[in-house]
Amino acid sequence: MTATLTAEDRLDIADLLYRIGAGLDNADSDLLSSAFAKDATFDFGPAARFSGIDFPVLEGREQIVGGLIGALGALDTFHQVTNPRITVTDGEVVLTTLIEAAHFPAGDHSRHFLMKNRHTSRVARVDGVWLVTSNVADAAWVDGDVNVLLGR
């Protein structure tokens, strides 16, 4: 890994979180899967605990995709990904971003749960493709009825 990333590298890296958001919003397992390394981890625990929810660390691409689609698939969701920042320190590439996620009961937008989270993702080039190897989400703020997120 060189300490310098090309403009194309930076676009490809930023695209990872856009694919995650679109994969979740469309319940598209293939698109969501395309963003994660086979042995990736996804830790939504800090953001979930902010809202009083317990959410396990998801380990491995299959568990990540199944866990996220399983948790959100019955909801209408809208993810906005902003402020991507890509840094390289000691050969490690880190992508930080803000994600605002609106959650509504499917077909009923009279109630909502809105989250603004800070995501820190470690990324690596695997077989020539940039993938998330680990992701941690921490909440900045929430609004609305957490029961929406819980499917109640």
Short mmCIF file of C-alpha atoms in Angstrom, two decimals:
data_model
loop_
_atom_site.label_atom_id
_atom_site.label_comp_id
_atom_site.label_asym_id
_atom_site.label_seq_id
_atom_site.Cartn_x
_atom_site.Cartn_y
_atom_site.Cartn_z
CA MET A 1 0.00 0.00 0.00
CA THR A 2 1.40 3.33 -0.96
CA ALA A 3 0.74 6.40 1.15
CA THR A 4 -0.76 8.18 -1.84
CA LEU A 5 -4.18 7.36 -3.23
CA THR A 6 -5.23 8.29 -6.74
CA ALA A 7 -8.37 10.29 -7.43
CA GLU A 8 -9.91 7.08 -8.77
CA ASP A 9 -9.03 5.27 -5.52
CA ARG A 10 -10.73 8.03 -3.53
CA LEU A 11 -13.89 7.85 -5.64
CA ASP A 12 -13.98 4.06 -5.38
CA ILE A 13 -13.52 4.25 -1.60
CA ALA A 14 -16.25 6.86 -1.13
CA ASP A 15 -18.57 4.76 -3.29
CA LEU A 16 -18.44 1.97 -0.69
CA LEU A 17 -20.72 3.78 1.73
CA TYR A 18 -23.02 4.94 -1.06
CA ARG A 19 -23.48 1.28 -2.00
CA ILE A 20 -24.21 0.43 1.63
CA GLY A 21 -26.89 3.14 1.86
CA ALA A 22 -28.49 2.21 -1.45
CA GLY A 23 -28.28 -1.50 -0.62
CA LEU A 24 -30.14 -0.89 2.63
CA ASP A 25 -32.72 1.47 1.12
CA ASN A 26 -33.53 -1.00 -1.64
CA ALA A 27 -33.08 -4.19 0.43
CA ASP A 28 -30.55 -5.17 -2.23
CA SER A 29 -28.37 -7.89 -0.72
CA ASP A 30 -26.06 -8.06 -3.73
CA LEU A 31 -25.35 -4.31 -3.71
CA LEU A 32 -24.84 -4.28 0.06
CA SER A 33 -22.58 -7.33 -0.16
CA SER A 34 -20.45 -5.65 -2.84
CA ALA A 35 -19.13 -3.16 -0.27
CA PHE A 36 -17.74 -5.61 2.32
CA ALA A 37 -14.72 -7.87 2.50
CA LYS A 38 -15.52 -11.52 3.19
CA ASP A 39 -14.18 -11.28 6.77
CA ALA A 40 -15.38 -7.71 7.49
CA THR A 41 -16.89 -6.58 10.79
CA PHE A 42 -19.76 -4.13 11.29
CA ASP A 43 -20.21 -2.64 14.76
CA PHE A 44 -23.44 -0.69 15.04
CA GLY A 45 -23.44 -1.16 18.83
CA PRO A 46 -22.34 2.34 19.88
CA ALA A 47 -25.06 3.99 17.74
CA ALA A 48 -27.69 1.48 18.84
CA ARG A 49 -26.88 1.88 22.54
CA PHE A 50 -27.35 5.64 22.18
CA SER A 51 -31.00 4.82 21.42
CA GLY A 52 -31.33 2.15 24.10
CA ILE A 53 -31.03 -0.75 21.67
CA ASP A 54 -28.68 -3.71 21.91
CA PHE A 55 -27.20 -4.69 18.54
CA PRO A 56 -24.45 -7.31 18.14
CA VAL A 57 -21.23 -6.87 16.21
CA LEU A 58 -21.77 -8.51 12.84
CA GLU A 59 -18.83 -10.59 11.62
CA GLY A 60 -18.31 -11.65 8.05
CA ARG A 61 -19.98 -10.43 4.87
CA GLU A 62 -22.87 -12.91 5.06
CA GLN A 63 -23.72 -12.03 8.66
CA ILE A 64 -23.43 -8.30 7.93
CA VAL A 65 -25.76 -8.45 4.94
CA GLY A 66 -28.23 -10.81 6.62
CA GLY A 67 -28.21 -8.86 9.87
CA LEU A 68 -28.67 -5.44 8.29
CA ILE A 69 -31.27 -6.48 5.72
CA GLY A 70 -33.01 -8.51 8.44
CA ALA A 71 -33.10 -5.54 10.81
CA LEU A 72 -34.21 -2.96 8.23
CA GLY A 73 -35.86 -4.93 5.43
CA ALA A 74 -39.41 -4.41 6.76
CA LEU A 75 -38.92 -0.64 6.94
CA ASP A 76 -38.82 2.15 4.40
CA THR A 77 -35.36 3.68 4.87
CA PHE A 78 -33.58 6.65 3.37
CA HIS A 79 -29.82 6.95 3.97
CA GLN A 80 -27.91 10.14 3.21
CA VAL A 81 -24.15 9.76 3.15
CA THR A 82 -22.15 12.97 3.53
CA ASN A 83 -18.75 14.38 4.45
CA PRO A 84 -16.59 11.46 3.30
CA ARG A 85 -13.00 11.91 4.49
CA ILE A 86 -10.32 9.46 3.43
CA THR A 87 -7.03 9.36 5.31
CA VAL A 88 -3.97 7.15 5.11
CA THR A 89 -1.89 6.61 8.22
CA ASP A 90 0.89 4.04 8.41
CA GLY A 91 -0.51 2.35 5.30
CA GLU A 92 -4.03 2.00 6.73
CA VAL A 93 -6.88 3.62 4.78
CA VAL A 94 -9.71 5.01 6.90
CA LEU A 95 -12.98 6.42 5.59
CA THR A 96 -15.01 8.59 7.96
CA THR A 97 -18.44 9.86 7.06
CA LEU A 98 -21.76 11.04 8.41
CA ILE A 99 -24.85 9.00 7.64
CA GLU A 100 -28.34 10.25 8.32
CA ALA A 101 -30.85 7.43 8.24
CA ALA A 102 -34.61 7.97 8.22
CA HIS A 103 -36.70 4.92 9.13
CA PHE A 104 -40.44 4.56 8.59
CA PRO A 105 -42.84 1.63 8.94
CA ALA A 106 -43.25 0.19 5.44
CA GLY A 107 -45.96 2.14 3.65
CA ASP A 108 -46.73 4.28 6.73
CA HIS A 109 -44.75 7.48 6.98
CA SER A 110 -46.81 8.93 9.84
CA ARG A 111 -44.11 7.82 12.35
CA HIS A 112 -40.34 7.91 11.99
CA PHE A 113 -37.01 7.31 13.66
CA LEU A 114 -34.15 9.44 12.42
CA MET A 115 -30.49 8.86 13.24
CA LYS A 116 -27.35 10.84 12.45
CA ASN A 117 -24.30 8.61 12.89
CA ARG A 118 -20.58 8.98 12.48
CA HIS A 119 -19.11 5.98 10.67
CA THR A 120 -15.44 5.04 10.75
CA SER A 121 -14.56 2.40 8.17
CA ARG A 122 -11.28 0.73 7.54
CA VAL A 123 -10.94 -0.15 3.88
CA ALA A 124 -8.52 -2.21 1.82
CA ARG A 125 -8.02 -3.22 -1.75
CA VAL A 126 -8.96 -6.89 -2.06
CA ASP A 127 -8.27 -8.52 -5.44
CA GLY A 128 -8.12 -5.04 -7.00
CA VAL A 129 -11.41 -3.83 -5.48
CA TRP A 130 -11.79 -1.46 -2.51
CA LEU A 131 -13.88 -3.02 0.28
CA VAL A 132 -14.83 -2.20 3.86
CA THR A 133 -12.91 -4.43 6.27
CA SER A 134 -14.40 -2.93 9.44
CA ASN A 135 -17.01 -0.33 10.26
CA VAL A 136 -18.00 1.28 13.56
CA ALA A 137 -21.06 3.55 13.85
CA ASP A 138 -21.44 6.06 16.66
CA ALA A 139 -24.53 8.24 17.10
CA ALA A 140 -24.46 12.02 16.95
CA TRP A 141 -28.21 12.42 17.58
CA VAL A 142 -31.59 10.74 17.11
CA ASP A 143 -35.17 11.92 16.70
CA GLY A 144 -38.55 10.22 16.70
CA ASP A 145 -39.97 6.93 17.89
CA VAL A 146 -37.33 4.23 18.42
CA ASN A 147 -40.12 1.63 18.22
CA VAL A 148 -40.18 2.24 14.47
CA LEU A 149 -36.61 0.93 14.23
CA LEU A 150 -37.64 -2.07 16.33
CA GLY A 151 -40.54 -2.90 14.00
CA ARG A 152 -43.21 -2.08 16.57
#
